[in-house]
Amino acid sequence: MFQPPSLASLPPGESLTERTYEVLRNAILRNQFPPGTALSVPRLARELDVSRTPVREAVQRLIYEGLATHESHRGAQVNVVDIEDLRQLYLVRELLEGLAARLATERLGADDLVELRRILSDHEDVLAVDGDNSAHIELDMRFHRKLRDIAANAHLTATLEPIAGRSHLALHSLWRTDDAPRLALKEHERIVDAMVTGDPELAEEAARQHVSRLRVRLAQSTPRAQGSAQIAAANGKAGGAHG
Amino acid sequence: MFQPPSLASLPPGESLTERTYEVLRNAILRNQFPPGTALSVPRLARELDVSRTPVREAVQRLIYEGLATHESHRGAQVNVVDIEDLRQLYLVRELLEGLAARLATERLGADDLVELRRILSDHEDVLAVDGDNSAHIELDMRFHRKLRDIAANAHLTATLEPIAGRSHLALHSLWRTDDAPRLALKEHERIVDAMVTGDPELAEEAARQHVSRLRVRLAQSTPRAQGSAQIAAANGKAGGAHG
DNA sequence: GACCTTCATTTTACATGCAAATCAGGGGAC
DNA sequence: GTCCCCTGATTTGCATGTAAAATGAAGGTC
């Protein structure tokens, strides 16, 4: 059910805890561990072939970051994000993405612009193939991560990263309309356009509108049984591919 | 140097890790562990009379929260916040405190108002005695924490709490002018006044201005050797009590 | 005195041991 | 069929063991 990415695939320079954390985080954000999945420390330790200590520390980090929840003596499980959560989440995210776009505009370099455009172009390619929601989410994450990088404000990054993570986690279960990815890409392009004009306020507003519209679109999405479907999918094995 | 608060003083319902975390966090925010202080896990474990595991986990939490920093194989130390850090920090904090005030205004109940006014009144009392910067910081924290509570947005709280923690950490080393506490209190009162009018936008603006002015005041403060004094105090052992 | 080198101490990063809590899954009792 | 209790397996929360890295003091050389 979960091909052990085996850790070996990761930068061996880092600590085991760090690498374990990356593996688990990616698995969650790629929906390989859907919301509701239990994160048993001994089990993961066996599967990843490390001791329990690094796994425990990685799981705690996921908890602090809000990708997992914890109940006393009952362990952790991948967070289930419901509509109300998302509403509150996007209220915060709107401000922070706006700030990121504003700061990024002030510091935008030629290289950065090239990289941003490459992401947009990759994103277009992915949407052309269509149907692949995971690839869309991946590109969406790359775009927003790049914005944070350009903004170069360590506190903003540290603050926004977990927020963005939780948002993207929710996307797997809550996206609905098929044109949402296309709308998102259009809005990304608008943000970049605003940044190119060199007007920070404009970029901020474009980014805020983007998040605000995401929120509206997600709120309108059929709330198809708030993740209970996910939990079922997680408990019953995800074997049947096209369930 | 550090009277072991011994953990026993804390809610015995919680886990050891949780209680250890609270003890360390309070010690840092009260400047009992000034910036630069090394957080040696075995040493703290001895002093607090618990095993190393809960201490290690508590320290990691402080690191994720940004109250401590970590260097590979060299352990953690209490974060040193410099002026540039603070500038970036307050840019983020301004937005989030604004949001908190806006949401709090929409949900303000009679009890909440009583509590807020009580905090303001306690704050006045403390400033009347004067000279006690720690008490001012404590009341400042209480005020902003209460605002977050009233706002009742879990994601905002989770996001703003570490930011506020780091801000308050910096206050111990970077406050300067003697009238800063009084100005802060005045601005708190303005925020509450705005909330009472029931106008969320006004409250948001008042809160943003408060943070923005804090930033300016802190930036103007004599940067008295960015915490190096603190580091010296921390390294030389504070053994001789009144060293 | 300035600069190495060595060696003991401490600490980190990870592994493992273990009591107590929780959960899964049968039987019975009704 | 439903409720309840029991039992065994698993897991959490904490404690402890330990190799390798980092630190620091002592001593030797120039």
Coordinates of C-alpha atoms (C1' of nucleotides) in Angstrom, one line a residue:
Chain A
M1 CA 0.0 0.0 0.0
F2 CA 2.9 2.3 0.5
Q3 CA 6.0 1.6 -1.5
P4 CA 8.7 2.4 1.0
P5 CA 10.6 5.3 -0.6
S6 CA 13.2 3.8 1.6
L7 CA 14.9 7.0 2.6
A8 CA 17.9 6.0 0.5
S9 CA 16.6 8.3 -2.2
L10 CA 17.2 11.3 -0.1
P11 CA 20.1 13.7 0.4
P12 CA 22.4 11.6 2.7
G13 CA 23.8 14.8 4.1
E14 CA 20.8 15.4 6.3
S15 CA 19.9 13.6 9.5
L16 CA 17.7 10.6 9.6
T17 CA 15.0 12.6 11.3
E18 CA 15.1 15.2 8.6
R19 CA 15.0 12.6 5.8
T20 CA 12.2 10.7 7.4
Y21 CA 10.3 13.9 7.8
E22 CA 10.6 14.8 4.1
V23 CA 9.5 11.3 3.1
L24 CA 6.4 11.4 5.3
R25 CA 5.6 15.0 4.3
N26 CA 5.8 14.2 0.6
A27 CA 3.7 11.1 1.1
I28 CA 1.0 13.2 2.8
L29 CA 1.0 16.0 0.3
R30 CA 0.9 13.6 -2.6
N31 CA -2.1 11.9 -1.0
Q32 CA -0.3 8.6 -0.6
F33 CA -1.4 8.9 3.0
P34 CA -4.9 10.3 2.6
P35 CA -6.5 12.2 5.5
G36 CA -7.4 9.9 8.3
T37 CA -4.5 7.6 7.7
A38 CA -3.0 6.5 11.0
L39 CA 0.7 7.2 11.5
S40 CA 1.9 4.4 13.6
V41 CA 5.5 5.0 14.6
P42 CA 6.6 1.3 14.9
R43 CA 5.0 0.4 11.6
L44 CA 6.5 3.3 9.7
A45 CA 9.9 2.6 11.3
R46 CA 9.7 -1.0 10.0
E47 CA 8.6 0.1 6.6
L48 CA 11.3 2.8 6.3
D49 CA 13.9 0.6 8.0
V50 CA 15.0 3.1 10.6
S51 CA 14.5 3.0 14.4
R52 CA 11.5 4.5 16.0
T53 CA 13.2 7.7 17.2
P54 CA 13.6 9.5 13.9
V55 CA 10.1 8.5 12.9
R56 CA 8.7 9.7 16.2
E57 CA 10.4 13.1 15.8
A58 CA 9.3 13.4 12.2
V59 CA 5.7 12.6 13.1
Q60 CA 5.8 15.2 15.8
R61 CA 7.0 17.8 13.3
L62 CA 4.1 17.0 11.1
I63 CA 1.8 17.5 14.1
Y64 CA 3.3 20.9 14.9
E65 CA 3.0 21.8 11.2
G66 CA -0.6 20.9 11.2
L67 CA -0.4 18.1 8.7
A68 CA -1.3 15.5 11.3
T69 CA -3.3 15.6 14.5
H70 CA -2.5 13.9 17.8
E71 CA -4.6 12.4 20.5
S72 CA -3.1 11.4 23.8
H73 CA -2.1 7.7 23.9
R74 CA -3.8 7.2 20.6
G75 CA -1.1 8.4 18.2
A76 CA -1.2 10.6 15.1
Q77 CA -3.2 10.6 12.0
V78 CA -3.2 12.6 8.8
N79 CA -5.3 15.7 9.2
V80 CA -8.8 15.8 7.8
V81 CA -9.5 19.3 6.6
D82 CA -13.1 20.2 6.4
I83 CA -14.8 23.2 4.8
E84 CA -14.9 25.3 7.9
D85 CA -11.2 24.7 8.5
L86 CA -10.5 25.7 5.0
R87 CA -12.5 28.9 5.4
Q88 CA -10.4 29.9 8.4
L89 CA -7.2 28.8 6.8
Y90 CA -7.7 30.8 3.6
L91 CA -8.5 33.9 5.6
V92 CA -5.0 33.8 7.0
R93 CA -3.4 32.6 3.8
E94 CA -4.9 35.5 1.8
L95 CA -3.0 38.0 3.8
L96 CA 0.3 36.1 3.8
E97 CA 0.3 35.3 0.1
G98 CA -0.4 38.9 -0.6
L99 CA 2.6 39.9 1.5
A100 CA 4.7 37.4 -0.3
A101 CA 3.7 38.7 -3.7
R102 CA 4.4 42.3 -2.5
L103 CA 7.8 41.5 -1.2
A104 CA 8.7 39.3 -4.1
T105 CA 7.8 42.2 -6.5
E106 CA 10.3 44.4 -4.8
R107 CA 13.1 41.9 -5.1
L108 CA 12.2 40.2 -8.4
G109 CA 15.4 39.4 -10.3
A110 CA 15.8 38.3 -13.9
D111 CA 16.5 34.7 -12.9
D112 CA 13.5 34.6 -10.7
L113 CA 11.3 35.7 -13.5
V114 CA 12.7 33.0 -15.8
E115 CA 12.0 30.4 -13.1
L116 CA 8.5 31.7 -12.5
R117 CA 7.7 31.6 -16.2
R118 CA 9.1 28.1 -16.4
I119 CA 6.8 27.0 -13.7
L120 CA 3.8 28.6 -15.5
S121 CA 4.8 26.9 -18.7
D122 CA 5.2 23.5 -17.0
H123 CA 1.9 24.0 -15.5
E124 CA 0.3 24.7 -18.8
D125 CA 1.8 21.5 -20.2
V126 CA 0.4 19.5 -17.3
L127 CA -3.1 21.0 -17.7
A128 CA -2.9 20.2 -21.4
V129 CA -2.6 16.5 -20.6
D130 CA -5.5 17.0 -18.3
G131 CA -7.0 14.8 -15.7
D132 CA -4.0 14.7 -13.5
N133 CA -5.0 16.6 -10.4
S134 CA -1.9 15.6 -8.5
A135 CA 0.4 17.1 -11.1
H136 CA -1.6 20.3 -10.9
I137 CA -1.3 20.5 -7.1
E138 CA 2.5 19.9 -7.4
L139 CA 2.9 22.8 -9.8
D140 CA 0.7 25.0 -7.7
M141 CA 2.9 24.2 -4.7
R142 CA 6.0 25.0 -6.8
F143 CA 4.6 28.3 -7.8
H144 CA 3.8 29.5 -4.4
R145 CA 7.0 28.1 -2.9
K146 CA 9.0 30.1 -5.5
L147 CA 7.1 33.3 -4.5
R148 CA 8.1 32.8 -0.9
D149 CA 11.7 32.2 -1.9
I150 CA 11.8 35.4 -3.9
A151 CA 10.2 37.3 -1.1
A152 CA 13.1 36.3 1.1
N153 CA 11.6 36.9 4.4
A154 CA 12.5 34.1 6.7
H155 CA 9.6 34.7 9.1
L156 CA 7.1 34.9 6.3
T157 CA 8.4 31.7 4.9
A158 CA 8.3 29.9 8.2
T159 CA 4.8 31.1 8.8
L160 CA 3.3 30.6 5.3
E161 CA 4.8 27.2 4.6
P162 CA 2.7 25.2 7.0
I163 CA -0.4 27.2 6.0
A164 CA 0.3 26.4 2.3
G165 CA 0.9 22.8 3.2
R166 CA -2.4 22.4 4.9
S167 CA -4.1 24.2 2.0
H168 CA -2.6 21.8 -0.5
L169 CA -3.5 18.8 1.7
A170 CA -7.1 19.9 1.5
L171 CA -7.0 20.2 -2.3
H172 CA -6.7 16.5 -2.8
S173 CA -10.1 15.9 -1.0
L174 CA -11.9 19.1 -1.8
W175 CA -11.3 20.2 -5.3
R176 CA -14.3 19.8 -7.5
T177 CA -14.9 21.7 -10.7
D178 CA -12.7 20.6 -13.5
D179 CA -11.9 24.1 -14.6
A180 CA -10.5 25.1 -11.2
P181 CA -6.9 24.2 -12.1
R182 CA -7.2 26.3 -15.3
L183 CA -8.6 29.2 -13.3
A184 CA -5.8 28.9 -10.8
L185 CA -3.1 29.0 -13.5
K186 CA -4.7 32.1 -15.1
E187 CA -4.5 33.8 -11.7
H188 CA -0.9 32.8 -11.3
E189 CA -0.2 34.4 -14.6
R190 CA -2.0 37.5 -13.4
I191 CA 0.2 37.6 -10.3
V192 CA 3.4 37.3 -12.4
D193 CA 2.1 40.0 -14.8
A194 CA 1.5 42.3 -11.9
M195 CA 5.0 41.6 -10.5
V196 CA 6.5 42.4 -13.9
T197 CA 5.0 45.9 -13.9
G198 CA 6.9 46.5 -10.7
D199 CA 3.9 47.6 -8.7
P200 CA 4.0 45.8 -5.3
E201 CA 0.5 46.9 -4.4
L202 CA -0.9 45.5 -7.6
A203 CA 0.9 42.2 -7.1
E204 CA -0.3 42.0 -3.5
E205 CA -3.9 42.6 -4.6
A206 CA -3.6 40.0 -7.4
A207 CA -2.3 37.4 -5.0
R208 CA -5.0 38.2 -2.4
Q209 CA -7.7 37.9 -5.1
H210 CA -6.2 34.5 -6.1
V211 CA -6.5 33.1 -2.6
S212 CA -9.8 34.7 -2.1
R213 CA -11.2 33.1 -5.2
L214 CA -9.7 29.7 -4.3
R215 CA -11.6 29.9 -1.1
V216 CA -14.9 30.7 -2.8
R217 CA -14.4 27.9 -5.4
L218 CA -13.5 25.4 -2.7
A219 CA -16.5 26.5 -0.6
Q220 CA -18.8 26.0 -3.5
S221 CA -17.3 22.6 -4.3
T222 CA -19.6 19.7 -3.5
P223 CA -18.7 19.0 0.0
R224 CA -18.9 15.3 -0.8
A225 CA -19.1 13.9 2.7
Q226 CA -16.3 15.9 4.3
G227 CA -13.5 13.5 4.0
S228 CA -15.4 10.5 5.4
A229 CA -15.0 9.1 1.9
Q230 CA -11.3 9.6 2.4
I231 CA -11.3 7.8 5.7
A232 CA -13.1 4.9 4.2
A233 CA -10.6 4.9 1.3
A234 CA -7.8 5.0 3.8
N235 CA -9.0 2.1 6.0
G236 CA -10.2 -0.1 3.3
K237 CA -7.1 -0.6 1.2
A238 CA -6.7 1.8 -1.7
G239 CA -6.3 -1.2 -3.8
G240 CA -9.0 -0.7 -6.3
A241 CA -7.3 2.1 -8.2
H242 CA -10.4 3.6 -9.9
G243 CA -12.7 3.2 -7.0
Chain B
M1 CA 21.2 30.1 37.9
F2 CA 17.9 28.5 37.0
Q3 CA 15.8 27.5 39.9
P4 CA 14.3 24.2 38.6
P5 CA 10.6 25.0 38.4
S6 CA 10.7 21.3 38.8
L7 CA 7.7 20.5 36.6
A8 CA 5.8 19.5 39.6
S9 CA 4.2 22.9 39.6
L10 CA 2.5 22.2 36.3
P11 CA -0.8 20.6 35.3
P12 CA -0.2 16.9 36.0
G13 CA -2.8 16.0 33.5
E14 CA -0.5 16.7 30.6
S15 CA 2.4 14.6 29.3
L16 CA 5.9 15.1 30.5
T17 CA 6.9 16.4 27.1
E18 CA 4.2 19.0 27.2
R19 CA 5.0 20.2 30.7
T20 CA 8.7 20.3 30.0
Y21 CA 7.9 22.4 26.9
E22 CA 5.8 24.8 29.0
V23 CA 8.6 25.2 31.5
L24 CA 11.3 25.9 29.0
R25 CA 9.1 28.2 26.9
N26 CA 8.2 30.3 30.0
A27 CA 11.8 30.4 31.0
I28 CA 12.7 31.8 27.6
L29 CA 9.9 34.3 27.4
R30 CA 10.7 35.5 30.9
N31 CA 14.3 36.0 29.9
Q32 CA 15.5 33.5 32.5
F33 CA 17.3 31.9 29.5
P34 CA 18.5 35.0 27.7
P35 CA 19.2 34.8 23.9
G36 CA 22.3 32.7 23.3
T37 CA 21.8 30.4 26.2
A38 CA 22.7 26.8 25.2
L39 CA 19.9 24.3 25.7
S40 CA 21.8 21.2 26.6
V41 CA 19.4 18.3 26.7
P42 CA 21.2 16.2 29.4
R43 CA 21.8 19.2 31.6
L44 CA 18.2 20.3 31.4
A45 CA 17.1 16.7 32.0
R46 CA 19.1 16.6 35.2
E47 CA 17.9 20.0 36.4
L48 CA 14.2 19.2 35.7
D49 CA 14.6 15.6 36.9
V50 CA 13.1 13.9 33.9
S51 CA 14.7 11.7 31.3
R52 CA 16.3 13.1 28.2
T53 CA 13.4 12.1 25.9
P54 CA 10.8 14.7 27.0
V55 CA 13.5 17.4 27.1
R56 CA 14.7 16.6 23.6
E57 CA 11.1 16.7 22.3
A58 CA 10.4 20.0 24.1
V59 CA 13.5 21.5 22.7
Q60 CA 12.7 20.5 19.2
R61 CA 9.3 22.1 19.6
L62 CA 11.0 25.3 20.6
I63 CA 13.1 25.1 17.5
Y64 CA 10.1 24.6 15.2
E65 CA 8.5 27.5 16.9
G66 CA 11.5 29.7 16.3
L67 CA 12.3 30.4 20.0
A68 CA 15.6 28.4 19.6
T69 CA 17.9 27.6 16.8
H70 CA 19.6 24.4 15.9
E71 CA 23.0 23.5 14.4
S72 CA 23.8 20.0 13.4
H73 CA 25.7 18.1 16.1
R74 CA 25.9 21.3 18.1
G75 CA 22.5 21.4 19.8
A76 CA 20.1 24.2 20.3
Q77 CA 20.4 27.7 21.8
V78 CA 17.9 30.4 22.6
N79 CA 17.3 32.5 19.5
V80 CA 19.1 35.8 19.2
V81 CA 16.7 38.3 17.4
D82 CA 18.4 41.1 15.7
I83 CA 17.0 44.3 14.2
E84 CA 16.7 43.0 10.7
D85 CA 14.9 39.9 12.0
L86 CA 12.5 42.1 13.9
R87 CA 11.7 44.2 10.8
Q88 CA 10.8 41.1 8.8
L89 CA 8.9 39.6 11.8
Y90 CA 6.8 42.7 12.3
L91 CA 5.8 42.9 8.7
V92 CA 4.1 39.5 9.1
R93 CA 2.8 40.2 12.6
E94 CA 1.2 43.4 11.5
L95 CA -1.1 41.6 9.1
L96 CA -2.0 38.8 11.5
E97 CA -2.7 41.0 14.5
G98 CA -4.9 43.1 12.2
L99 CA -6.8 40.0 11.2
A100 CA -7.1 38.9 14.9
A101 CA -8.6 42.3 15.9
R102 CA -11.0 42.2 13.0
L103 CA -12.3 38.7 13.7
A104 CA -12.3 39.4 17.5
T105 CA -14.5 42.5 16.9
E106 CA -17.1 40.3 15.1
R107 CA -17.2 37.8 17.9
L108 CA -16.7 40.1 20.9
G109 CA -18.8 39.0 23.8
A110 CA -19.6 40.8 27.1
D111 CA -17.3 38.4 29.0
D112 CA -14.5 39.0 26.6
L113 CA -14.8 42.7 27.0
V114 CA -14.6 42.4 30.8
E115 CA -11.5 40.3 30.5
L116 CA -9.9 42.7 28.1
R117 CA -10.6 45.6 30.3
R118 CA -9.2 43.7 33.2
I119 CA -6.0 43.1 31.4
L120 CA -5.7 46.8 30.5
S121 CA -6.4 47.8 34.1
D122 CA -3.7 45.3 35.4
H123 CA -1.4 46.7 32.8
E124 CA -2.0 50.2 34.1
D125 CA -1.2 49.1 37.6
V126 CA 2.0 47.5 36.5
L127 CA 3.1 50.6 34.7
A128 CA 2.3 52.7 37.7
V129 CA 4.8 50.8 39.8
D130 CA 7.1 51.4 36.8
G131 CA 10.5 50.0 36.1
D132 CA 9.4 46.4 35.7
N133 CA 9.8 45.6 32.1
S134 CA 9.1 41.9 32.5
A135 CA 5.7 42.6 34.0
H136 CA 4.9 44.9 31.1
I137 CA 5.9 42.2 28.6
E138 CA 3.8 39.7 30.5
L139 CA 0.7 41.9 30.3
D140 CA 1.4 42.7 26.6
M141 CA 1.5 39.0 25.9
R142 CA -1.8 38.4 27.8
F143 CA -3.5 41.1 25.8
H144 CA -2.5 39.8 22.5
R145 CA -3.2 36.2 23.5
K146 CA -6.7 37.2 24.6
L147 CA -7.3 38.9 21.2
R148 CA -6.4 35.6 19.5
D149 CA -8.7 33.7 21.8
I150 CA -11.6 35.9 21.0
A151 CA -10.9 35.7 17.3
A152 CA -11.4 32.0 17.6
N153 CA -9.6 31.0 14.4
A154 CA -7.5 28.0 15.1
H155 CA -5.3 28.5 12.1
L156 CA -4.7 32.1 12.9
T157 CA -3.8 31.2 16.5
A158 CA -1.4 28.5 15.4
T159 CA 0.2 30.9 13.0
L160 CA 0.3 34.0 15.1
E161 CA 1.4 32.4 18.4
P162 CA 5.0 31.6 17.3
I163 CA 5.3 35.0 15.7
A164 CA 4.1 36.7 18.9
G165 CA 6.5 34.5 20.9
R166 CA 9.5 35.6 18.9
S167 CA 8.4 39.2 19.1
H168 CA 8.2 39.1 22.8
L169 CA 11.5 37.3 23.1
A170 CA 13.0 40.3 21.3
L171 CA 11.5 42.8 23.6
H172 CA 13.7 41.7 26.5
S173 CA 16.8 42.7 24.6
L174 CA 15.6 45.5 22.3
W175 CA 13.2 47.7 24.1
R176 CA 14.7 51.0 24.8
T177 CA 12.7 54.2 25.5
D178 CA 11.1 54.2 28.9
D179 CA 7.8 55.5 27.5
A180 CA 7.4 52.6 25.1
P181 CA 5.3 50.5 27.5
R182 CA 3.0 53.4 28.1
L183 CA 2.6 54.0 24.4
A184 CA 1.8 50.3 23.9
L185 CA -0.8 50.4 26.5
K186 CA -2.4 53.5 25.0
E187 CA -2.5 51.6 21.7
H188 CA -4.1 48.6 23.3
E189 CA -6.8 50.8 24.6
R190 CA -7.4 52.2 21.2
I191 CA -7.8 48.7 19.8
V192 CA -10.3 47.9 22.5
D193 CA -12.2 51.1 21.9
A194 CA -12.4 50.4 18.2
M195 CA -13.6 46.9 18.9
V196 CA -16.3 48.3 21.1
T197 CA -17.7 50.4 18.3
G198 CA -18.3 47.2 16.5
D199 CA -16.4 48.3 13.4
P200 CA -14.1 45.4 12.4
E201 CA -12.2 47.5 9.8
L202 CA -11.4 50.1 12.4
A203 CA -10.2 47.6 14.9
E204 CA -8.0 45.9 12.2
E205 CA -6.5 49.3 11.4
A206 CA -5.9 50.1 15.0
A207 CA -4.1 46.8 15.6
R208 CA -2.1 47.2 12.4
Q209 CA -1.0 50.6 13.5
H210 CA -0.1 49.3 16.9
V211 CA 2.3 46.7 15.4
S212 CA 3.6 49.1 12.9
R213 CA 4.5 51.6 15.6
L214 CA 6.1 49.0 17.7
R215 CA 8.3 48.2 14.7
V216 CA 9.3 51.8 14.3
R217 CA 10.0 52.3 18.0
L218 CA 12.0 49.1 18.1
A219 CA 14.0 50.0 15.0
Q220 CA 14.8 53.4 16.5
S221 CA 15.9 51.8 19.8
T222 CA 19.6 52.0 20.5
P223 CA 20.7 48.6 19.0
R224 CA 22.9 48.2 22.1
A225 CA 25.2 45.6 20.7
Q226 CA 22.6 43.1 19.3
G227 CA 22.3 40.8 22.2
S228 CA 26.0 40.2 22.5
A229 CA 25.7 41.4 26.0
Q230 CA 23.1 38.7 26.5
I231 CA 25.4 36.1 25.1
A232 CA 28.2 37.1 27.4
A233 CA 25.9 36.9 30.3
A234 CA 24.8 33.5 29.3
N235 CA 28.2 32.0 28.7
G236 CA 30.0 33.3 31.7
K237 CA 28.3 31.3 34.3
A238 CA 25.8 33.3 36.2
G239 CA 27.1 31.4 39.3
G240 CA 28.1 34.4 41.4
A241 CA 24.5 35.5 41.7
H242 CA 25.0 39.2 41.4
G243 CA 28.0 38.9 39.0
Chain C
dG1 C1' 53.4 34.9 23.3
dA2 C1' 51.2 32.4 19.2
dC3 C1' 50.1 28.0 17.2
dC4 C1' 49.4 23.0 17.1
dT5 C1' 48.3 18.6 18.9
dT6 C1' 46.4 15.5 22.2
dC7 C1' 43.1 13.8 25.2
dA8 C1' 39.2 13.8 28.5
dT9 C1' 34.5 15.5 28.7
dT10 C1' 30.2 16.5 27.0
dT11 C1' 26.7 16.2 23.8
dT12 C1' 24.1 14.8 19.9
dA13 C1' 21.7 11.5 17.0
dC14 C1' 20.0 7.3 16.9
dA15 C1' 18.7 2.6 18.8
dT16 C1' 16.3 -0.1 22.0
dG17 C1' 13.8 -1.6 26.4
dC18 C1' 9.5 -1.6 28.8
dA19 C1' 5.1 -0.4 31.7
dA20 C1' 0.7 1.2 30.9
dA21 C1' -3.0 2.5 27.8
dT22 C1' -5.7 1.4 23.8
dC23 C1' -7.7 -1.4 20.4
dA24 C1' -9.4 -5.7 17.9
dG25 C1' -11.9 -9.5 18.1
dG26 C1' -14.1 -13.2 20.0
dG27 C1' -17.1 -15.7 23.1
dG28 C1' -20.9 -15.8 26.5
dA29 C1' -25.3 -13.8 28.7
dC30 C1' -29.6 -12.3 27.8
Chain D
dG1 C1' -29.3 -9.8 17.5
dT2 C1' -27.2 -6.9 21.1
dC3 C1' -24.5 -6.0 25.0
dC4 C1' -20.6 -6.9 27.9
dC5 C1' -16.3 -8.6 29.3
dC6 C1' -12.2 -10.8 28.5
dT7 C1' -7.8 -11.6 26.2
dG8 C1' -3.9 -10.8 23.1
dA9 C1' -1.6 -7.7 20.0
dT10 C1' -0.2 -3.2 19.2
dT11 C1' 1.2 1.3 20.4
dT12 C1' 2.3 5.2 23.1
dG13 C1' 5.2 7.7 26.4
dC14 C1' 9.1 7.7 28.7
dA15 C1' 13.8 5.8 30.1
dT16 C1' 18.2 4.4 29.0
dG17 C1' 22.4 2.7 26.1
dT18 C1' 26.0 4.1 22.9
dA19 C1' 29.0 5.5 18.7
dA20 C1' 30.6 9.4 16.7
dA21 C1' 31.1 14.4 16.7
dA22 C1' 32.2 18.6 19.0
dT23 C1' 34.3 21.2 22.7
dG24 C1' 37.8 22.6 25.7
dA25 C1' 41.8 22.4 28.6
dA26 C1' 46.7 20.8 28.9
dG27 C1' 50.9 20.6 27.2
dG28 C1' 54.6 20.9 23.6
dT29 C1' 56.9 23.4 19.9
dC30 C1' 58.6 27.4 17.7

